[in-house]
mmCIF file of C-alpha atoms in Angstrom:
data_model
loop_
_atom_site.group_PDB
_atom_site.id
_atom_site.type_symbol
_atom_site.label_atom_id
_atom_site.label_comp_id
_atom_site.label_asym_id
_atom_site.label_seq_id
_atom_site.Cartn_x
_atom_site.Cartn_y
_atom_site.Cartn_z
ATOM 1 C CA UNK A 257 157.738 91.894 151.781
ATOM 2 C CA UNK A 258 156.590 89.176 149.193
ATOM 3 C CA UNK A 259 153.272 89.042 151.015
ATOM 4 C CA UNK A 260 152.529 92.529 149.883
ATOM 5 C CA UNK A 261 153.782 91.771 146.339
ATOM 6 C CA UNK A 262 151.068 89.373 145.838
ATOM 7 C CA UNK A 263 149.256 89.983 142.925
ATOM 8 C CA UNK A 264 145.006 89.962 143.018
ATOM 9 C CA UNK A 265 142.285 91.139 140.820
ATOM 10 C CA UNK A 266 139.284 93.087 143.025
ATOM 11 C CA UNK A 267 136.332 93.588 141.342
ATOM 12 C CA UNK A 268 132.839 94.920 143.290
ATOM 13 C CA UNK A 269 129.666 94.239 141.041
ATOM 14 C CA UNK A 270 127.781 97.199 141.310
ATOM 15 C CA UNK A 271 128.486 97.120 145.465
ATOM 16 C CA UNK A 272 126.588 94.023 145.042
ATOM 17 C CA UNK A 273 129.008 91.091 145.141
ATOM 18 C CA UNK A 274 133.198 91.079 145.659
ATOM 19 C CA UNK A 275 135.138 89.093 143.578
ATOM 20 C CA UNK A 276 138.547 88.708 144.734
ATOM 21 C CA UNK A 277 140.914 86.375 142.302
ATOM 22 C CA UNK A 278 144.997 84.810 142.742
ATOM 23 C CA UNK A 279 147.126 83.384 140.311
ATOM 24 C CA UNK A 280 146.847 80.277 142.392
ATOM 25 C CA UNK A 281 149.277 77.831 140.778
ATOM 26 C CA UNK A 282 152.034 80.447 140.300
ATOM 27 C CA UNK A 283 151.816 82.061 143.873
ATOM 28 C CA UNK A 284 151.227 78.954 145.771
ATOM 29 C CA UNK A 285 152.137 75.535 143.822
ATOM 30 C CA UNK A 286 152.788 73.338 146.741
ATOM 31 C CA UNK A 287 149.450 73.761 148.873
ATOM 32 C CA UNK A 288 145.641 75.308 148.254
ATOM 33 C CA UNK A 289 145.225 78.416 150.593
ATOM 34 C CA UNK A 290 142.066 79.384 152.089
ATOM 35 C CA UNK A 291 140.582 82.738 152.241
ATOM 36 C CA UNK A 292 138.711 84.563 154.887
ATOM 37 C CA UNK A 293 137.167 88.281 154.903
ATOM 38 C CA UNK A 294 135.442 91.352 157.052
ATOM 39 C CA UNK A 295 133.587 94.727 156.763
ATOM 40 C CA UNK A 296 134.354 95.422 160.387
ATOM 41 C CA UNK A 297 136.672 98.003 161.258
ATOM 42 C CA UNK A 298 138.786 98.576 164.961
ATOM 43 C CA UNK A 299 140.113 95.700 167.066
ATOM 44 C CA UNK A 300 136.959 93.714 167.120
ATOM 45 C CA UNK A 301 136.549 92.252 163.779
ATOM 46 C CA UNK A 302 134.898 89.096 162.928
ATOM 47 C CA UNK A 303 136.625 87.185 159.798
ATOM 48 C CA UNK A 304 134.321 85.083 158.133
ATOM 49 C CA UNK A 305 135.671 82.176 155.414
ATOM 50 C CA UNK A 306 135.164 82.126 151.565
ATOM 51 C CA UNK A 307 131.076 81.354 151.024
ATOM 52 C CA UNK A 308 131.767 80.466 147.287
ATOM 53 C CA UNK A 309 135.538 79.624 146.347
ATOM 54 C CA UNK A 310 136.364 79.984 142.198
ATOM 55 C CA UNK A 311 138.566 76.829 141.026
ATOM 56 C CA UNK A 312 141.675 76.524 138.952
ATOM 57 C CA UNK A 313 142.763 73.008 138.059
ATOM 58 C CA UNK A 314 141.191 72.055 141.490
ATOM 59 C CA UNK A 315 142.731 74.951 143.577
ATOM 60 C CA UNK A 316 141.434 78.112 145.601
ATOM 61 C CA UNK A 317 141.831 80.642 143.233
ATOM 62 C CA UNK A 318 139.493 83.495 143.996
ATOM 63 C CA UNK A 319 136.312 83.983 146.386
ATOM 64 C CA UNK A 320 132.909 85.694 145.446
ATOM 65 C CA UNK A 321 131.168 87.279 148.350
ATOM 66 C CA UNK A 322 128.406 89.843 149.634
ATOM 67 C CA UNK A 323 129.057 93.039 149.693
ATOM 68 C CA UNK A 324 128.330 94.319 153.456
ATOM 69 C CA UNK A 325 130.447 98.122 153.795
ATOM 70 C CA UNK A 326 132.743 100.729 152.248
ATOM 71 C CA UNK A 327 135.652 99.028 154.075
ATOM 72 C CA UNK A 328 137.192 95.772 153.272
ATOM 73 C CA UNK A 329 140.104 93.469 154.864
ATOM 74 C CA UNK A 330 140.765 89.702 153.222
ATOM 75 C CA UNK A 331 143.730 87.222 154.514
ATOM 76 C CA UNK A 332 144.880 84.178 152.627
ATOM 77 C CA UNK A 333 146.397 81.578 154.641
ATOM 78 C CA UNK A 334 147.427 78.302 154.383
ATOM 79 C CA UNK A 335 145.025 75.096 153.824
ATOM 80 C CA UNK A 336 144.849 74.487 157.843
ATOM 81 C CA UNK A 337 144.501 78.457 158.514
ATOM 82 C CA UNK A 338 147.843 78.597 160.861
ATOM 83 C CA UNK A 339 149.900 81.227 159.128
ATOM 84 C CA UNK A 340 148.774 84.186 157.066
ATOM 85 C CA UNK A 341 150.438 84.130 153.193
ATOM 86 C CA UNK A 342 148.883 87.560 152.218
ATOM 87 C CA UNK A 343 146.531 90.314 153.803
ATOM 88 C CA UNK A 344 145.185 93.794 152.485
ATOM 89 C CA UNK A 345 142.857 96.671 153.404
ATOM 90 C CA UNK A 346 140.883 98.420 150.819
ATOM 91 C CA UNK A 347 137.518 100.492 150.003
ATOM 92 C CA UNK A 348 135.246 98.723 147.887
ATOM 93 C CA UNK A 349 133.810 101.594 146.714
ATOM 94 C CA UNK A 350 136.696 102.014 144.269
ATOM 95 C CA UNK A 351 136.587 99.022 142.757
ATOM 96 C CA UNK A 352 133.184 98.894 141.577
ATOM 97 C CA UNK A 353 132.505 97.622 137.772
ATOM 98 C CA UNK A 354 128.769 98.744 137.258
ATOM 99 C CA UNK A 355 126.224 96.634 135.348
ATOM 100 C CA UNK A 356 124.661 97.099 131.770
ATOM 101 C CA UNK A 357 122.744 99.742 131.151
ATOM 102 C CA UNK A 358 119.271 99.101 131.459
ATOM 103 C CA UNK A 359 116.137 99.857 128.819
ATOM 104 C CA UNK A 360 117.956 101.288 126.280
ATOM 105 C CA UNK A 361 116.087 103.692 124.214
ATOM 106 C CA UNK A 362 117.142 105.255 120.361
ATOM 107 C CA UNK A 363 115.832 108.296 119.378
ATOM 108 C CA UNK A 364 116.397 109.443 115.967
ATOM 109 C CA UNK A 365 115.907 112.501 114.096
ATOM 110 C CA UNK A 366 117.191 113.255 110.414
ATOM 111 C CA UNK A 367 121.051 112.382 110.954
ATOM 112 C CA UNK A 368 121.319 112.755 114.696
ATOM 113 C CA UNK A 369 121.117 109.384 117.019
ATOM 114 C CA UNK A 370 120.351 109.905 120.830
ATOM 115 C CA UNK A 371 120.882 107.321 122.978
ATOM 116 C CA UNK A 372 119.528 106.609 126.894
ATOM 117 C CA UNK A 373 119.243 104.988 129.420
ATOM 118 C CA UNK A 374 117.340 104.497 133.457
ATOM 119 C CA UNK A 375 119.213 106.182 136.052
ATOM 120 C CA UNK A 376 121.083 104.086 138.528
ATOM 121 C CA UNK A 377 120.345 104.374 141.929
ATOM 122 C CA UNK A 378 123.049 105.279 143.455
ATOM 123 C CA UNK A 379 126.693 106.947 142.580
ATOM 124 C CA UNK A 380 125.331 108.730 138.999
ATOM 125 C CA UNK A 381 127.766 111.181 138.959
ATOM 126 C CA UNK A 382 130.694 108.773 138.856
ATOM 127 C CA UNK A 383 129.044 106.742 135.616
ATOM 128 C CA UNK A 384 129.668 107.903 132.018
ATOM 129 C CA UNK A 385 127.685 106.535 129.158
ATOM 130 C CA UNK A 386 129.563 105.733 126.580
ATOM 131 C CA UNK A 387 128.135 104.555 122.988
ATOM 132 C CA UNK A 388 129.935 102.567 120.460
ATOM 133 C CA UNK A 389 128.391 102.540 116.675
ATOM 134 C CA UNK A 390 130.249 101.473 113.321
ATOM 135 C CA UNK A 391 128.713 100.830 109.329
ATOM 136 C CA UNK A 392 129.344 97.704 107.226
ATOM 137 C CA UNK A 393 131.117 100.438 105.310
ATOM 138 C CA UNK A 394 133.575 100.330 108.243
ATOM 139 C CA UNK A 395 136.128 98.588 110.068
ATOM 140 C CA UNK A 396 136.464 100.235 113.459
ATOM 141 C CA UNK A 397 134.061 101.431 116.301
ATOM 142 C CA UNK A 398 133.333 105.005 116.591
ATOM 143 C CA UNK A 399 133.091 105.735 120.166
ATOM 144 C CA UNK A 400 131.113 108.531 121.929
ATOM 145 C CA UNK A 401 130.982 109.411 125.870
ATOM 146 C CA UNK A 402 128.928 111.797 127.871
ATOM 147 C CA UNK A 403 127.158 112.370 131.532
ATOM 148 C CA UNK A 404 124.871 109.738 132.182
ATOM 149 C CA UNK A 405 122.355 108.996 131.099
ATOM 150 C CA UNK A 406 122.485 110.221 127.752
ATOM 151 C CA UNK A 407 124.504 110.416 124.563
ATOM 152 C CA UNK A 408 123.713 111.900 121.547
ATOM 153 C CA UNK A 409 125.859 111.896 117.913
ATOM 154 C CA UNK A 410 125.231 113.294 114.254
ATOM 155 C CA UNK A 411 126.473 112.937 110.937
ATOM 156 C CA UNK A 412 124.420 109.624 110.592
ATOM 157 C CA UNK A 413 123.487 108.452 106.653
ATOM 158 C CA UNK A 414 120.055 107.270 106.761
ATOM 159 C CA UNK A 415 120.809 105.016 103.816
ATOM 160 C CA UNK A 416 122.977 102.828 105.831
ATOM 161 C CA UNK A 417 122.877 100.328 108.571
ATOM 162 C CA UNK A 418 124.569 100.626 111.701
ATOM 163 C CA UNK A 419 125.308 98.603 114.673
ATOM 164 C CA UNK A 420 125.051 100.189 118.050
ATOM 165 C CA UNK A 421 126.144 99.158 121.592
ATOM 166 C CA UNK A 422 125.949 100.657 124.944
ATOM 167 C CA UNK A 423 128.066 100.361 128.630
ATOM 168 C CA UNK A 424 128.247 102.416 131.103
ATOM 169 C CA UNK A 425 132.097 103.696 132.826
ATOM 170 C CA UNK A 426 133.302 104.614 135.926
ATOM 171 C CA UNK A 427 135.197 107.658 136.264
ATOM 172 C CA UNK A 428 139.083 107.232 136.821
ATOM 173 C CA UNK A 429 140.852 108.328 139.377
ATOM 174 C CA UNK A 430 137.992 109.916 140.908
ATOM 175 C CA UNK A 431 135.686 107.763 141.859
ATOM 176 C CA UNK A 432 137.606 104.099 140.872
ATOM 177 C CA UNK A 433 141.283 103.194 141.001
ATOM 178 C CA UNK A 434 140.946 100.529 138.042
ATOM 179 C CA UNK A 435 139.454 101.715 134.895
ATOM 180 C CA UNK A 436 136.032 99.652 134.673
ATOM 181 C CA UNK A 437 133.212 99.522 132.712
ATOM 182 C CA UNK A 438 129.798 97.412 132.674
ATOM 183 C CA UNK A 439 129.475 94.686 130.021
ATOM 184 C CA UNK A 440 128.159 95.826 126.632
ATOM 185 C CA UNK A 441 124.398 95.971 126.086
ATOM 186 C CA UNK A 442 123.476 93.637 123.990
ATOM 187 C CA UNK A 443 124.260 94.937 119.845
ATOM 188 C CA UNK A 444 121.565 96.208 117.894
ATOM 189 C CA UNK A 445 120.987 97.128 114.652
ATOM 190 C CA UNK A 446 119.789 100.397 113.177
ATOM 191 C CA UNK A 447 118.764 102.036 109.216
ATOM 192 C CA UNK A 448 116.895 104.910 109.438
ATOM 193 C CA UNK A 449 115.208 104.812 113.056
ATOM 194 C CA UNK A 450 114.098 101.110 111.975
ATOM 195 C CA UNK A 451 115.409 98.336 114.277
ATOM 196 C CA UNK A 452 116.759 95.253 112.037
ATOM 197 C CA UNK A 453 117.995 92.017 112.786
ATOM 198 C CA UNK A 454 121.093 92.750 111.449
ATOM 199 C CA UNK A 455 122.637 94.355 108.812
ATOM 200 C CA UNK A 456 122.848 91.391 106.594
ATOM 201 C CA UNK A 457 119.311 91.815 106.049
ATOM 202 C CA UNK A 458 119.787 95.210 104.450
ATOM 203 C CA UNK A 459 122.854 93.883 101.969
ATOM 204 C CA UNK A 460 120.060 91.163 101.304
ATOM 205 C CA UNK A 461 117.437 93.017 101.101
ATOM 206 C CA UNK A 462 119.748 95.723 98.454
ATOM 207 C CA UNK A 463 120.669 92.305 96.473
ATOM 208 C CA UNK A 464 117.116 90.634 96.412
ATOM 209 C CA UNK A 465 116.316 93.980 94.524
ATOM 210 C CA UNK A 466 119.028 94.101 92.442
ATOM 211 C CA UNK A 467 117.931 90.686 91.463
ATOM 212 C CA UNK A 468 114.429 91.583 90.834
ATOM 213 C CA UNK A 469 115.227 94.437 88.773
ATOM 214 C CA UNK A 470 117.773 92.545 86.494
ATOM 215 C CA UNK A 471 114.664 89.435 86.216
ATOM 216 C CA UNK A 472 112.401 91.894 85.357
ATOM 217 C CA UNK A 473 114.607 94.388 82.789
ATOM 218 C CA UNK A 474 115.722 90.508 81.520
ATOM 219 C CA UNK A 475 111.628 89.804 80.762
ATOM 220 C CA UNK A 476 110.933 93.224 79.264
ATOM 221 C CA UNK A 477 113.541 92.425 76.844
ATOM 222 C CA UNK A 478 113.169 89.191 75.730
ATOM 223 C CA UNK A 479 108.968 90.282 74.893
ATOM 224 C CA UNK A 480 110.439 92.565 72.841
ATOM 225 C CA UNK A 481 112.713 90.105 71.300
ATOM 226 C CA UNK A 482 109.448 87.821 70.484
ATOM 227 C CA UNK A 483 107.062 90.911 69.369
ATOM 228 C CA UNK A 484 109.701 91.726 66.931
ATOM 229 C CA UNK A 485 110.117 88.309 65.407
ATOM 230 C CA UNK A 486 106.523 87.552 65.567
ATOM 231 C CA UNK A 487 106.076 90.832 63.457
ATOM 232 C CA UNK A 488 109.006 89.676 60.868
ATOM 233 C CA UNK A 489 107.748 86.175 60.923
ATOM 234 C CA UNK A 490 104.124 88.041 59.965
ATOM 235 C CA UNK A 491 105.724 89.798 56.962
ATOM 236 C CA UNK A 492 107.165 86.931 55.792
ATOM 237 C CA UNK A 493 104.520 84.596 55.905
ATOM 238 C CA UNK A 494 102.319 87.313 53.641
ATOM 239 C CA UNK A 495 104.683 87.355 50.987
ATOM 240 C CA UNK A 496 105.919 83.755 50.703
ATOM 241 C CA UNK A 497 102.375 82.385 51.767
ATOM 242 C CA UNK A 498 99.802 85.085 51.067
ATOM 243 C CA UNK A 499 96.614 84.691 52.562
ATOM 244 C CA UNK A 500 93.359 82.545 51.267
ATOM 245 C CA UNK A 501 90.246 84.688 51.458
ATOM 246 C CA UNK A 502 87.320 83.401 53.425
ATOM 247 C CA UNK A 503 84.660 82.796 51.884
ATOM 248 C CA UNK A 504 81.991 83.385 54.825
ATOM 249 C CA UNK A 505 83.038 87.047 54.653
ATOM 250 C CA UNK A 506 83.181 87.721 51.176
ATOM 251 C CA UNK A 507 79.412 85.766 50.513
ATOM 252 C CA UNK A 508 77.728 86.465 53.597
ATOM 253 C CA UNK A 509 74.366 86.409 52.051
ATOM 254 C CA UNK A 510 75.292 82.861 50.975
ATOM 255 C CA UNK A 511 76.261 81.741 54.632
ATOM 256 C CA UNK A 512 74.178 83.701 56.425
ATOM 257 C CA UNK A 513 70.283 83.631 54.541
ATOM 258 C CA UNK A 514 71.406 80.304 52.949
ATOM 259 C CA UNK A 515 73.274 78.539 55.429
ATOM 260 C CA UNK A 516 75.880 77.509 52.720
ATOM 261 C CA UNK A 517 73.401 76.001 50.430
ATOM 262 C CA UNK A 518 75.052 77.140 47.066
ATOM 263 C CA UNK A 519 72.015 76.269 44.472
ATOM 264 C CA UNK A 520 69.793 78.009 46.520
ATOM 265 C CA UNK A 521 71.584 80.790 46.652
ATOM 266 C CA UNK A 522 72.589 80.667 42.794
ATOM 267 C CA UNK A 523 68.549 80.322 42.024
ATOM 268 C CA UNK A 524 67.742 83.593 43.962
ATOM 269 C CA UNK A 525 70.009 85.566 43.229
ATOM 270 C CA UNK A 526 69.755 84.428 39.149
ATOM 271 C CA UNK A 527 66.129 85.011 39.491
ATOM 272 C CA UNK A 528 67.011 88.516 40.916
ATOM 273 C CA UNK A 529 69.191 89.050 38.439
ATOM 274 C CA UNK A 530 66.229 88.630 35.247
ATOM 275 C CA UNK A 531 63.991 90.691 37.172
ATOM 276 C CA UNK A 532 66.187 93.681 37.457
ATOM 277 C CA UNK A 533 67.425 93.538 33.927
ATOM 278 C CA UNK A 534 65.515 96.759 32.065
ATOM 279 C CA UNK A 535 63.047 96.120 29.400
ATOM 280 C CA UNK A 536 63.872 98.525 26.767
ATOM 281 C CA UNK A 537 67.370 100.210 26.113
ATOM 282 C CA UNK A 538 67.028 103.796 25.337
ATOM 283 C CA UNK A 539 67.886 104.937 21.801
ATOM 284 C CA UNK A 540 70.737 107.034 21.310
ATOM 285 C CA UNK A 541 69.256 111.160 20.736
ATOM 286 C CA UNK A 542 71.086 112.953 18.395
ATOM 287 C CA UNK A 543 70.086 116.567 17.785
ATOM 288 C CA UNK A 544 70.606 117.887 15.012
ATOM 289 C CA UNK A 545 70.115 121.464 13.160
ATOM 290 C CA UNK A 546 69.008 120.778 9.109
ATOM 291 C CA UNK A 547 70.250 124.257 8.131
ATOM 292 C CA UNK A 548 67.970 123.935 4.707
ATOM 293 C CA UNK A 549 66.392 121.328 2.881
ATOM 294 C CA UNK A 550 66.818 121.160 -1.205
ATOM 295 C CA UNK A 551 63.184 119.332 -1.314
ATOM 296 C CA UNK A 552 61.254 121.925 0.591
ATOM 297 C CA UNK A 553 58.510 122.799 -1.984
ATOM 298 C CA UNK A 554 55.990 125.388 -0.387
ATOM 299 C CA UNK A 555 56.428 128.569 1.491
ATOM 300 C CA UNK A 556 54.213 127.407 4.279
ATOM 301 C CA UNK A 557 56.795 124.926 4.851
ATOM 302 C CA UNK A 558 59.389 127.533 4.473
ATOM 303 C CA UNK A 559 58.642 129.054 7.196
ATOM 304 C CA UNK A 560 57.678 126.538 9.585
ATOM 305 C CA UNK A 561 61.533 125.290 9.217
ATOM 306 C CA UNK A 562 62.875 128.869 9.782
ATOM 307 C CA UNK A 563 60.985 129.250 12.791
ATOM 308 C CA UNK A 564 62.693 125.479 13.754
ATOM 309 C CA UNK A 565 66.051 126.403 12.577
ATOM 310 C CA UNK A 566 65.727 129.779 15.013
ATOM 311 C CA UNK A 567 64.574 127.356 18.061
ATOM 312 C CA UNK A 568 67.287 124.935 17.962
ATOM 313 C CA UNK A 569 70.083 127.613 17.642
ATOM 314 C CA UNK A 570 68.132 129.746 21.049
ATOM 315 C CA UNK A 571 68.390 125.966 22.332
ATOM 316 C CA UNK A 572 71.912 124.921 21.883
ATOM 317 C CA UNK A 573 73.077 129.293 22.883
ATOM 318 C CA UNK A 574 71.057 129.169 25.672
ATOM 319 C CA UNK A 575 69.861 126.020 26.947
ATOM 320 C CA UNK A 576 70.076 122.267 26.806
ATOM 321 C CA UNK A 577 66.741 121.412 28.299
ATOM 322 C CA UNK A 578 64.826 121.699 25.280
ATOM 323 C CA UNK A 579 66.717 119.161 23.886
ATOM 324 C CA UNK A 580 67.195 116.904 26.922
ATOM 325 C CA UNK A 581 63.049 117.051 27.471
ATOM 326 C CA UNK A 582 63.048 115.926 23.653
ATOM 327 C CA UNK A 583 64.651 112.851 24.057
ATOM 328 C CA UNK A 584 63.437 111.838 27.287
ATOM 329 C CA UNK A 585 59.725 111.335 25.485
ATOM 330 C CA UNK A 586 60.196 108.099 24.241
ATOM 331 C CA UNK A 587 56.589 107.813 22.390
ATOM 332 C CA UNK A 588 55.747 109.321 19.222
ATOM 333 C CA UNK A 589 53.095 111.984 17.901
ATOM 334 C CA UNK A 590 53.747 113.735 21.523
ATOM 335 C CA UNK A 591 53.124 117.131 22.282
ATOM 336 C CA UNK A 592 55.629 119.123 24.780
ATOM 337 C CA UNK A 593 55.821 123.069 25.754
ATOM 338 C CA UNK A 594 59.114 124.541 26.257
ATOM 339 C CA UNK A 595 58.847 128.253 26.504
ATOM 340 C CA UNK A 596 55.802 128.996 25.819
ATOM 341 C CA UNK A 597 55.847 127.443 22.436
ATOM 342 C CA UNK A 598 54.479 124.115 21.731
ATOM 343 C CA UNK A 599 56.072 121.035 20.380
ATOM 344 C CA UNK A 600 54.846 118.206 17.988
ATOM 345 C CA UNK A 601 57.081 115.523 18.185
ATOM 346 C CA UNK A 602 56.685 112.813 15.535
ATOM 347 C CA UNK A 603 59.029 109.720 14.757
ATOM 348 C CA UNK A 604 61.177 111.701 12.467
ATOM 349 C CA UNK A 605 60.698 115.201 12.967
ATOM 350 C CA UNK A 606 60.053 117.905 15.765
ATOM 351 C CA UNK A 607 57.450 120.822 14.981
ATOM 352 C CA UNK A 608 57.274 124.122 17.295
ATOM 353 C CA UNK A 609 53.970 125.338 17.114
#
């Protein structure tokens, strides 16, 4: 009964290869066993011996094979193959661990992720494809499984970066009797529908503009810092040191027609200065109305000076002009018209004619 007690691990690759496995230096300390195999069913089978034997600490412990049918049969004997330690009859088909999921595709769209794969060739109905996906927000996979070769999921923030992996399952009890699945496709990294190296990148990236930002904000403010003093330092300069005029600007004639040459410049403009002073000043004109005159002797005179006294009042009720015209004539013995009437102007008296 111990033969049947023996424990071994039975694994078919994709009913490519069988890997059968011992615990050799518990089961059998004292001597290395050899293994031997067949496919063939009824009374005529043909054994055939271990092609590839797997080593622990120098002993037989497990054999990797072709697989050749549905059926199997092993036998583990002793070294020399003269008495049978352990023996078993199986189907291979339900031990089959199926490989990686090949070209891998991720669709996105807004917050939903759908995941696929190529069809195996054979035994589709009996694979699951599972997907496994988790933040750097959190500490656990999330796990999702549907009919292969597809799986879709939602709820996905397009602000953060995920990392997604793929295997495909065999269904249990149905179609295996162990529970097993393909290796993991290899992890990839997701933000967005954008494939990333990893998710580092995106904390770097996130920091890298953090650090930007704060450089720049830190720049902004010390320019304002300097504008500010500079303005201050401005102000302060004016009133403690107030500033010299420059000459260039305030004699440009002198720098400009004169190229600096000072008694040149003092010459012509002197010189300009006598010819533009005016030859004669004009004398003061003060009107004034005699109102009678003690000395007048003659009538003829009399009446001359009323007929004066009348046209200076009309001129100072109704207008200046007559007066203003008066005094602009500088030269004496000049006759004017104002009115109609005419005017003898001497050098100390005015007579309307």
């Amino acid at each position: 009964g111990w033969k049947d007690a023996i424990n071994t691990t039975i694994i078919n690759f994709n009913n490519e290869k069988m890997q059968i496995t011992w615990a050799a230096r518990k089961l059998f300390p004292s001597e290395n066993v050899s293994f031997s195999y067949t496919f063939d069913e009824g009374k005529h089978k043909v054994w055939k011996p271990c092609p590839t034997y797997l080593l622990d600490q120098d002993y037989n412990s497990g054999c990797l094979f072709k697989t050749d049918g549905p059926t199997l049969a092993i036998s583990i004997r002793n070294s020399n193959g003269s008495e049978e330690l352990f023996s078993k009859r199986l189907k291979s088909d339900f031990y089959i661990k199926p490989n990686r999921p090949e070209n891998v595709t991720f669709f996105w769209k807004e917050d939903t992720v759908t995941v696929s794969c190529n069809k195996p060739e054979r035994a589709v109905k009996c694979l699951r494809l599972e997907l496994q996906y988790k933040s750097k927000f959190d500490k656990d996979w999330q796990s999702r499984t549907s009919k292969c070769c597809s799986v879709g999921e939602q709820g996905f923030d397009t602000r953060k970066c995920y990392s997604f992996r793929v295997r495909l399952k065999r269904l249990v009890p149905y179609c295996n009797v162990v529970n097993y699945s393909s290796d993991w496709e290899a992890e990839t990294f997701w933000m967005n529908g954008t494939l990333l190296d990893s998710c580092d990148d995106d904390t770097k990236s996130q920091s890298n503009t953090v650090i930007f930002l704060s450089c720049f904000l830190a720049v902004l403010l010390m320019i304002l810092i300097l504008l500010i003093l500079l303005c201050k330092w401005q102000r302060l300069q004016k009133s403690v040191m107030p500033a010299i005029p420059d000459p260039k600007y305030v004699f440009v004639d002198l720098f400009n027609d004169h190229n600096g040459n000072f008694q040149e410049w003092i010459d012509k403009t002197a010189h300009a200065m006598v010819q533009t002073k005016p030859e004669y000043e004009e004398p003061e004109c003060i009107i004034e109305a005699e109102s009678q005159q003690e000395d007048e002797k003659n009538s003829d005179k009399q009446g001359s000076q009323e007929k004066i006294f009348s046209f200076s009042r009309a001129a100072e009720n109704n207008d200046s002009k007559a007066a203003q015209i008066a005094c602009l004539m500088p030269t004496s013995n000049t006759i004017a018209s104002f009115a109609g009437f005419q005017i003898l102007m001497n050098d100390d008296m005015y007579v309307m004619l």
